[in-house]
XYZ file of C-alpha atoms in Angstrom:
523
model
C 19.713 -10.823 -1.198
C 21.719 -8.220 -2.626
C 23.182 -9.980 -5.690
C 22.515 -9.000 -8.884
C 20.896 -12.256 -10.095
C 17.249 -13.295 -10.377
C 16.777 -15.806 -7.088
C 14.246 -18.796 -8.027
C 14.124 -20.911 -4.862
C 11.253 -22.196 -2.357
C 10.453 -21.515 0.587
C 11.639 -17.871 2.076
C 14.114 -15.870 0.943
C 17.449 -16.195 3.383
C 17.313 -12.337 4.111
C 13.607 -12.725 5.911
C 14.789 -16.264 6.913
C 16.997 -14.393 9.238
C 15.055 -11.158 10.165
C 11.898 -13.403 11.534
C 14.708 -15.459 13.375
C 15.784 -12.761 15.177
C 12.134 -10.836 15.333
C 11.298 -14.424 17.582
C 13.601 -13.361 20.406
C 11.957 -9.748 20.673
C 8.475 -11.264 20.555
C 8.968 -13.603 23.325
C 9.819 -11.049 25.667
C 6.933 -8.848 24.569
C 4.896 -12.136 25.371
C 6.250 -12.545 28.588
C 5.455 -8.457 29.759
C 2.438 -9.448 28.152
C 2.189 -11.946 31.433
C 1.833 -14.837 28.488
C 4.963 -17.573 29.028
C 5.526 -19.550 25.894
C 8.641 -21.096 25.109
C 8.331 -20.558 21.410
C 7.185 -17.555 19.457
C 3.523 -18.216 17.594
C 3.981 -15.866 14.341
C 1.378 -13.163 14.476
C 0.422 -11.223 11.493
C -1.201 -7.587 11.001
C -3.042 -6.676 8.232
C -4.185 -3.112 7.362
C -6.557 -3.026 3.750
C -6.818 -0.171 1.487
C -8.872 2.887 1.750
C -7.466 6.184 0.897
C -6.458 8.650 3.320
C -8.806 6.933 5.808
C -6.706 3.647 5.457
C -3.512 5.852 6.112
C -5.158 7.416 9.343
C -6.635 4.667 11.032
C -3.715 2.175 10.442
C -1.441 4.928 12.036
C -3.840 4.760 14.818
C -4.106 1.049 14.992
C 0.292 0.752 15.195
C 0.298 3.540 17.562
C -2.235 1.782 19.799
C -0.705 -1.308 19.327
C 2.236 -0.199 20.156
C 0.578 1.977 23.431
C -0.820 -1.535 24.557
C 2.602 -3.510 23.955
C 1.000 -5.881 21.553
C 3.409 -4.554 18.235
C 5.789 -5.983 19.534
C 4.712 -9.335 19.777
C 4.037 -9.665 16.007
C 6.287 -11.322 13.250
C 4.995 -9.576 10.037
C 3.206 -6.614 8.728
C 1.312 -6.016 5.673
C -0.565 -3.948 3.952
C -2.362 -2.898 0.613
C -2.880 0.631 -0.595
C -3.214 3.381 2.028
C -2.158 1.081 4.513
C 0.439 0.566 2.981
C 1.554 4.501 3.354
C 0.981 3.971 7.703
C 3.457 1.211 7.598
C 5.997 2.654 5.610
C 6.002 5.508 7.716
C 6.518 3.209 10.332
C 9.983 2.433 9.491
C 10.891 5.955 8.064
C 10.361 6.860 12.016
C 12.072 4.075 13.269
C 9.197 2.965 14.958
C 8.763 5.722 16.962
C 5.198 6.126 17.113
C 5.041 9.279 19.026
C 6.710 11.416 16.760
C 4.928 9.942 13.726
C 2.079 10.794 14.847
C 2.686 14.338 16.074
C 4.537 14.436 12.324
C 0.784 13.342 11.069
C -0.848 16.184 12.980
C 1.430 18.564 12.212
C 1.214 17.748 8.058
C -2.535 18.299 8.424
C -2.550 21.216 10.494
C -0.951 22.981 7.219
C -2.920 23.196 4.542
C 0.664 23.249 2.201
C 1.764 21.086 -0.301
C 4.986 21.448 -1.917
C 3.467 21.605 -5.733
C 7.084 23.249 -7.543
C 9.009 20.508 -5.615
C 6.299 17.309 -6.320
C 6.285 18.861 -10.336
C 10.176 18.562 -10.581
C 10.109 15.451 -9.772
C 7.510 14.278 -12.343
C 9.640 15.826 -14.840
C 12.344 14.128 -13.825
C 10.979 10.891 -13.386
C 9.529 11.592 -17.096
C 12.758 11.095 -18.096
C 12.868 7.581 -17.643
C 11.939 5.010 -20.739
C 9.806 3.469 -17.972
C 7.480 6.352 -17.108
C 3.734 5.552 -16.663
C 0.771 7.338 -15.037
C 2.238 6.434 -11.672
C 4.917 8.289 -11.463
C 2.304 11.527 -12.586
C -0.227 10.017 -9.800
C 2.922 9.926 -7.120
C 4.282 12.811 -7.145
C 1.302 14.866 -7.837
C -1.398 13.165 -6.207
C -0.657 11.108 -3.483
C 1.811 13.307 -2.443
C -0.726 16.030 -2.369
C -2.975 13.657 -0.311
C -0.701 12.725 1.976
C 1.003 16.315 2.361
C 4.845 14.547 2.266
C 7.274 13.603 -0.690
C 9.442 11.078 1.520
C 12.738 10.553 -0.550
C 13.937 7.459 1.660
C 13.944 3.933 0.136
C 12.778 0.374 1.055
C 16.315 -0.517 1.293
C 16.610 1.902 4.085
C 14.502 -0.186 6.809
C 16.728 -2.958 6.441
C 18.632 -2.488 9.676
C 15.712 -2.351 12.096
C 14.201 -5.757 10.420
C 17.371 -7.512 10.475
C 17.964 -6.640 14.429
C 14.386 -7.992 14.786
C 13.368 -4.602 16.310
C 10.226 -4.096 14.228
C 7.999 -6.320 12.610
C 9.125 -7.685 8.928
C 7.234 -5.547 6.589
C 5.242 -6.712 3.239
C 3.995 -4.325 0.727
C 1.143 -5.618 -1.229
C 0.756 -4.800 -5.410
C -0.586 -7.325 -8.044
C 0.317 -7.464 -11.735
C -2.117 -5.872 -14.204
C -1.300 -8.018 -17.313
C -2.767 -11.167 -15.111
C -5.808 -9.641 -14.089
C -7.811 -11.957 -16.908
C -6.124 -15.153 -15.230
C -7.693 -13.407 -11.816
C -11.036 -12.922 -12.965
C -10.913 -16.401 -14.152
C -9.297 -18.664 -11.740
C -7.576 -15.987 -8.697
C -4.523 -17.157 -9.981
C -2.007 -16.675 -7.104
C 0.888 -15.633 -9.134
C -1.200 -11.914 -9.730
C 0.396 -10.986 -6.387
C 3.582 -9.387 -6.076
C 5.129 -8.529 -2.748
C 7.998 -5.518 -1.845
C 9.721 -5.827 1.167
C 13.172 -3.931 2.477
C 15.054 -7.261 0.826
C 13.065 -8.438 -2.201
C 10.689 -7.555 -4.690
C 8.674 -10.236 -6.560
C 6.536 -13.037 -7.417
C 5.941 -15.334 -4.118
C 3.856 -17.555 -5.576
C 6.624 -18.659 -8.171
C 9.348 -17.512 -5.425
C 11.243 -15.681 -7.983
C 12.511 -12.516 -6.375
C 15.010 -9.882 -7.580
C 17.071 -7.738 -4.587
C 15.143 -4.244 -4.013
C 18.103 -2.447 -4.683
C 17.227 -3.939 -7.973
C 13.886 -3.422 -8.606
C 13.234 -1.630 -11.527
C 16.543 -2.515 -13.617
C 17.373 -4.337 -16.816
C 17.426 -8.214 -16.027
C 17.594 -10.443 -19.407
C 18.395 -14.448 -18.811
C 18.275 -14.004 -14.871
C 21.079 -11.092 -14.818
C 21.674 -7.753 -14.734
C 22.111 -5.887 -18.177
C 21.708 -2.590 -16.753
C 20.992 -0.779 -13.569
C 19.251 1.721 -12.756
C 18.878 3.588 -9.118
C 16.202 1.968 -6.455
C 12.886 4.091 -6.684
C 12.050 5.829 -3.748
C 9.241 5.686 -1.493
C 6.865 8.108 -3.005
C 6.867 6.238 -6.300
C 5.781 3.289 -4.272
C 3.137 4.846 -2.170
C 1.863 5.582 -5.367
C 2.135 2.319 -6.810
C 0.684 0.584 -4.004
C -2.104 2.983 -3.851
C -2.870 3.257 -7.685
C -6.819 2.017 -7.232
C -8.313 3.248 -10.734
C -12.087 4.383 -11.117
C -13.772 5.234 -14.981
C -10.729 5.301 -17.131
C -12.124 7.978 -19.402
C -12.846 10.460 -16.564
C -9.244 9.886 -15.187
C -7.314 10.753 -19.054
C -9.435 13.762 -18.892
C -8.688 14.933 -15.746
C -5.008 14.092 -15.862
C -4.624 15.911 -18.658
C -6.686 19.532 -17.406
C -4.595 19.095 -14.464
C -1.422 19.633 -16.979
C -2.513 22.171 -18.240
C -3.635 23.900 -14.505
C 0.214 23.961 -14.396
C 0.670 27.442 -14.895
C 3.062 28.855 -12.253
C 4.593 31.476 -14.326
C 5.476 32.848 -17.642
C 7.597 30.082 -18.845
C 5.240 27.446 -17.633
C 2.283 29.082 -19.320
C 3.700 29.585 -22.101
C 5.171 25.522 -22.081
C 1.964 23.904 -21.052
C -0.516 26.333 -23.418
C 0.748 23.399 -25.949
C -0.700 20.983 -23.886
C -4.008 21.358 -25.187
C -3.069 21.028 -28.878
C -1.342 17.920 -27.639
C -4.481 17.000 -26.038
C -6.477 16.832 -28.690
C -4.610 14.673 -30.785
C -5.078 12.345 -27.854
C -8.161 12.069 -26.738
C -11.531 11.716 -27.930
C -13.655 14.919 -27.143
C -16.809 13.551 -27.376
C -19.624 14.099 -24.907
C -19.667 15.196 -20.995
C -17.264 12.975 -18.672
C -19.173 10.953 -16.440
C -18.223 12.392 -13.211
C -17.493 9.954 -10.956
C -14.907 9.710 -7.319
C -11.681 10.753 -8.976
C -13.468 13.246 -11.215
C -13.847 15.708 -7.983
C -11.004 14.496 -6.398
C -8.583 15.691 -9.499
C -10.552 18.521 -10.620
C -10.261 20.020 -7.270
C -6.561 18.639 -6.771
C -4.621 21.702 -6.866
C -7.742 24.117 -5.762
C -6.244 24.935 -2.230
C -2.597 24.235 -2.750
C -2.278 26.773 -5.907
C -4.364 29.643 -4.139
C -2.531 29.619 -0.474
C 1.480 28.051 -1.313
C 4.504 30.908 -1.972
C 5.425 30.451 -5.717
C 8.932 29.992 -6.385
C 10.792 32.690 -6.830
C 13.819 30.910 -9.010
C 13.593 30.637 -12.811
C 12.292 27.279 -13.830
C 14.748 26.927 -16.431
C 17.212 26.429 -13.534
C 15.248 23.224 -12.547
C 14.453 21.716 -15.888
C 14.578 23.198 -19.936
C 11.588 23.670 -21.780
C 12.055 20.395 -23.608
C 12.257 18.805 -20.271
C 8.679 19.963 -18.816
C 7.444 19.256 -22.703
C 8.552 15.762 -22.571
C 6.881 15.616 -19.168
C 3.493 16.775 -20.924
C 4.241 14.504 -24.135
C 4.835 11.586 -22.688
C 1.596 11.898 -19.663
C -0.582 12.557 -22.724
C 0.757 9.594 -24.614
C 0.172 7.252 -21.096
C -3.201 8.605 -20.483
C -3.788 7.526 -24.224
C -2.445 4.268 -23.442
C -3.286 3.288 -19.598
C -0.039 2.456 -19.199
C 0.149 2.509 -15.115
C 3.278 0.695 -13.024
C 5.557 0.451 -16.049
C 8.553 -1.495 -15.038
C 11.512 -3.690 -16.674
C 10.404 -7.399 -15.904
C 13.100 -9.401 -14.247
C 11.881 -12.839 -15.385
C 12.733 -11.456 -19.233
C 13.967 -14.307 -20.842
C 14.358 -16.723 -17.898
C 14.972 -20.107 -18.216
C 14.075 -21.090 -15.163
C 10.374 -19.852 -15.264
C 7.916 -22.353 -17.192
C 5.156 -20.059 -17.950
C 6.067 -18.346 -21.121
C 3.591 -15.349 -20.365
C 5.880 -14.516 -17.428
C 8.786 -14.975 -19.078
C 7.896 -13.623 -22.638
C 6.944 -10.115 -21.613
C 9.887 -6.969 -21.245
C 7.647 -4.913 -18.874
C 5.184 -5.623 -15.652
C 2.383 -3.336 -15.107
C 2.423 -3.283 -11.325
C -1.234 -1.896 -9.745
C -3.089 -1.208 -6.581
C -3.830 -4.899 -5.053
C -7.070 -3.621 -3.995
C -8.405 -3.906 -7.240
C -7.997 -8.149 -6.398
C -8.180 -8.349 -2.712
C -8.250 -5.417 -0.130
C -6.055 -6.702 2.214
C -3.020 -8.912 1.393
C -4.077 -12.347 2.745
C -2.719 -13.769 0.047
C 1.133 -12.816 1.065
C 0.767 -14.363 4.744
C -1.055 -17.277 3.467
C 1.614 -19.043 2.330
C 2.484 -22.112 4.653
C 6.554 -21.261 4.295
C 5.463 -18.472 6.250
C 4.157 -20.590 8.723
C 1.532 -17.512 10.305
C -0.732 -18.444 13.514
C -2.613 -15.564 14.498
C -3.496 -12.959 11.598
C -5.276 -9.672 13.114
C -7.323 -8.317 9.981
C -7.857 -4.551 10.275
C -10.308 -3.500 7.969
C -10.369 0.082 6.301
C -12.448 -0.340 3.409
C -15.403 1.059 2.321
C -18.771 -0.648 2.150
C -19.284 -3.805 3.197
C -16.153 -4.692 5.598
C -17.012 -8.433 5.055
C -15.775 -8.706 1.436
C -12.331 -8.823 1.942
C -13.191 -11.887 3.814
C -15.640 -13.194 1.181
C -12.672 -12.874 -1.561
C -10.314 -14.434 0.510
C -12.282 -17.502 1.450
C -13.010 -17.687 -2.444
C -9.957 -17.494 -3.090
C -8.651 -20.103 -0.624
C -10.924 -22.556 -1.569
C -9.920 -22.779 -5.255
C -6.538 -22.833 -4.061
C -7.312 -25.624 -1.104
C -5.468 -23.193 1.451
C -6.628 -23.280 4.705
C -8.684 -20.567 5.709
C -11.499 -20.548 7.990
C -14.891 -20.608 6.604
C -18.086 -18.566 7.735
C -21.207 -18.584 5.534
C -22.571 -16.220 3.314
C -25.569 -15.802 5.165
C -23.508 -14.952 8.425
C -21.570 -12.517 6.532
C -24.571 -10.569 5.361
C -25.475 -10.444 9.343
C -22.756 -9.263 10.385
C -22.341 -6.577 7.640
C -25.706 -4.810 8.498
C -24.950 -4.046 12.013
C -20.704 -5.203 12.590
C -19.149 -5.627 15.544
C -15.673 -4.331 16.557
C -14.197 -7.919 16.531
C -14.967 -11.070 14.485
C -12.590 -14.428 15.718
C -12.548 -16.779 12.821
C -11.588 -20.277 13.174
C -11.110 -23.379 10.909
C -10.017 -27.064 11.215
C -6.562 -26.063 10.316
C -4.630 -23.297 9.150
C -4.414 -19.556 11.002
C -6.957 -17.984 13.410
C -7.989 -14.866 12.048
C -9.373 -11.996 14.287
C -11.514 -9.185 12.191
C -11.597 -5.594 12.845
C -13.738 -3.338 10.729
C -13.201 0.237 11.814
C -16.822 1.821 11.446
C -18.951 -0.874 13.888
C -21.985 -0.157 15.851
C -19.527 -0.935 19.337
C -17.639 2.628 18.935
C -20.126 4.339 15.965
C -23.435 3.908 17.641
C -25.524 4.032 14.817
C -24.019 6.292 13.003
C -21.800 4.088 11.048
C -23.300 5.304 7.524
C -22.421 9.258 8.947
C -18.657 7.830 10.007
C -18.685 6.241 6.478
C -19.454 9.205 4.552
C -16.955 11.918 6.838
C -14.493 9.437 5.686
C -15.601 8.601 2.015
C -12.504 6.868 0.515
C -11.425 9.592 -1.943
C -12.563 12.770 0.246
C -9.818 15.600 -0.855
C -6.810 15.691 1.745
C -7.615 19.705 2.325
C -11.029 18.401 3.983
C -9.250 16.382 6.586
C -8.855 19.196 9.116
C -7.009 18.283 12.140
C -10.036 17.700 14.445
C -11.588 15.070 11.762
C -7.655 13.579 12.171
C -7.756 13.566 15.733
C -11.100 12.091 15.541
C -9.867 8.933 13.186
C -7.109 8.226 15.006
C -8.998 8.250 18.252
C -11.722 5.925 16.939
C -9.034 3.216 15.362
C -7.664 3.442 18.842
C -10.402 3.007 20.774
C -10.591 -0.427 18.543
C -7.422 -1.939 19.304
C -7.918 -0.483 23.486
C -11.314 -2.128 23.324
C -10.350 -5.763 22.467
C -7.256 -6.025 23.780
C -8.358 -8.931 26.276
C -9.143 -10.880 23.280
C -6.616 -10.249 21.155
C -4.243 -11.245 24.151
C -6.661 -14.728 24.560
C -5.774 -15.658 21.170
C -2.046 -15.120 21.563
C -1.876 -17.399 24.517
C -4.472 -20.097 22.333
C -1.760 -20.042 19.508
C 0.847 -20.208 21.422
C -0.352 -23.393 23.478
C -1.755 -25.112 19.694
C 1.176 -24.968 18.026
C 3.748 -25.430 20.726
C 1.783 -27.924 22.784
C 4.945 -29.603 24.552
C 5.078 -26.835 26.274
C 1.700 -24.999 26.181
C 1.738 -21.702 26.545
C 1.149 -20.198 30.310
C -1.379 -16.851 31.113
C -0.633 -15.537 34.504
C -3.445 -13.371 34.000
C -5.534 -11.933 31.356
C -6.829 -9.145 33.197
């Protein structure tokens, strides 16, 4: 899909058409070294939720063991919301090499660096843009900060490994902000919107743009003016955009510009911050200091004291009216809330009923965590055709209410999910278990996989839980509490590996029962 028109069409779109094609040869042979014969491929789907730095952690370690156990290679698709989202992308920036990802994890964490001049020049430059929101600010100089890397690589980029059928088709997971009333009211599907290394867009209304695209000018259905594919750090920070108390965040974003004092120039540029500040915001009492309050008020803390400054004059990197602009225009989002700012390709289209989707010149792309923690809605669709889906649950809290807000959300929408009842749930969330296998009359089996469970945690679940509280500063993940993560979201996948490979074969033999799938042994 690399036109440069709007595509409106059922069904999927001919690019992943093609990839999961191809992906069906590779997963038949991992079936059969996975002693399972089937003559056709079930589609298997993995889902990592949201969660931080902990999400980004233990879904490395889930891939990696996955892949250690030769069960990656028997799934179809991929998906993730949030810090997931950040595993899997890395994923493909390794080429699926999931030794050298994860010594590139340990290594990132074993420095306590972060390249602050380099993550502030490109905030300034993305400033530039007419499209610049408080992700683009919360990109480059947060998540990057958490996640110690600023990867300049694309979406666009994995293409080639998807298209051989080599690694999994991916699906990042993001809902629109302006919809979130019709959410709240009737978890209206269309919310969702879906990236992937072909398309970005709406699959509930199948209207998709080319990624290359993403981003640009469309008015009518075409292109009026392009602009260049955003890279992968703006995404990780659009994916993983969860908000907390909106007035705590404007005042810490705005401290933290004014923190920004490198050197003479900079001081001197960002002293006017404060001025700017106050015509702003409202100074009224205390901030109510909540999760993000810590996390941004100690965001540069370590970074500032231990990195080398730079030695070259700013002014070589950006003017003065540059890094004011920068500060201007953060202020004026902050004011606003204006997060995921982007053109809206349905502008204008005559093809698209709804006049609310059509009507409006921007989307306001967000965290889909703040609808769903884990993107069941994007391999829920029957064109998608999905068989087995293995959950992997990062969240915090309950590890049950992804599965509550799905089956909600299913049964308004009569898809066919199965159904467990509340008062299970509520058992299983005071004492979980490292696997849950959840079956209905129809539609996929789903396997369920919170991370903290009382199989490898003991009972210490609650001390796991609060080691790896969701928005714990990246300069307190040393490398042993690393190690430790990755070992434990190992030690998951290891541990139930007999019955993720029984449900493989079941799938296989239900939906190709001609010839039923064959196990010459599970062991």
């Amino acid at each position: 899909m690399g036109s440069s028109e709007v595509s409106i069409i059922p069904g999927l779109q001919k690019e992943e058409k093609a990839a999961v094609e191809r992906r069906r040869l590779h997963v038949l042979k991992a079936l059969k070294k996975l002693r399972i014969e089937a003559d056709e491929a079930p589609v298997v789907a993995v889902l990592g939720s949201g969660g931080g730095l902990r999400a980004h952690i233990a879904c490395l370690g889930v891939l990696s063991e996955m892949k250690e156990q030769g069960l990656l290679d028997a799934v179809t698709y991929l998906a993730g919301v949030s810090g997931s989202t950040w595993a899997i992308s890395s994923l493909y920036t390794n080429d699926g090499d999931m030794e050298a990802l994860e010594a590139d994890l340990k290594h990132r964490f074993t420095r306590q660096e972060w390249d602050l001049a380099k993550s502030l020049q490109k905030t300034i430059q993305a400033a530039r843009s007419e499209n610049y929101s408080l992700t683009d600010f919360w990109a480059y100089m947060v998540i990057s900060k958490q996640t110690r890397e600023l990867p300049e690589s694309h979406l666009s980029n994995m293409k080639k490994p998807v298209e051989e059928g080599t690694l999994p088709y991916p699906i990042f997971a993001a809902i629109d902000n302006d919809l979130q009333p019709s959410w709240q009211e009737a978890r209206a599907p269309e919310t969702w919107f879906e990236f992937t290394p072909h398309h970005a867009g709406f699959s509930a209304l199948g209207a998709f743009v080319s990624i290359t695209h993403f981003g640009s000018k469309f008015k009518k259905g075409r292109l009026v003016r392009t602009h260049p594919e955003r890279d992968l750090t703006f995404l990780r920070g659009l994916w993983g955009s969860a908000l907390g108390n909106t007035e705590v965040i404007r005042e810490y974003i705005f401290d933290q510009l004014r923190n920004l004092t490198l050197k003479g120039l900079w001081r001197r540029a960002v002293a006017n911050a404060k001025s700017i500040g106050h015509l702003i915001f409202d100074e009224g009492g205390e901030p109510e200091h909540t999760w993000l309050t810590e996390m941004l008020e100690n965001w540069t803390r370590t970074s500032l004291e231990k990195q080398e400054q730079p030695h070259e004059d700013p002014e070589r990197k950006g003017s003065l009216s540059n890094l004011m602009d920068f500060v201007k225009k953060t202020g004026i989002c902050a004011s606003k809330w204006e997060w995921g700012t982007t053109h809206n390709f349905l502008y204008k289209h005559g093809g698209i009923r709804d006049k609310i989707m059509s009507s409006r010149k921007h989307l306001h792309l967000v965290d889909a965590g703040l609808a769903i923690n884990t993107p069941f809605p994007l391999v829920l669709p029957p064109t998608r055709e999905v068989h087995l889906i293995l959950s992997f649950d990062f969240s915090a809290g309950d590890p049950f209410e992804t599965i509550r807000a799905t089956t909600d959300y299913c049964r308004r929408h009569k898809i066919p999910f199965p159904q467990v009842e509340e008062a299970e749930l509520d058992l299983w969330s005071k004492a979980p278990a490292s696997c849950y296998i959840l079956k209905g009359e129809t539609g996929p089996v789903v396997m369920h996989f919170p991370l903290f469970n009382i199989d490898a945690c003991g009972g210490d679940i609650e001390a796991w839980s609060d080691t790896y509280d969701t928005f714990k500063l990246a300069d307190t993940y040393t490398l042993d509490v690393v190690v430790l993560l990755l070992a434990l979201a190992k030690k998951n996948v290891r541990e139930n590996k007999k019955k993720i490979l029984r449900e493989l074969m079941n799938v296989a033999g239900l939906y190709y029962p001609k010839d039923s799938a064959r196990s010459c042994c599970l062991a």
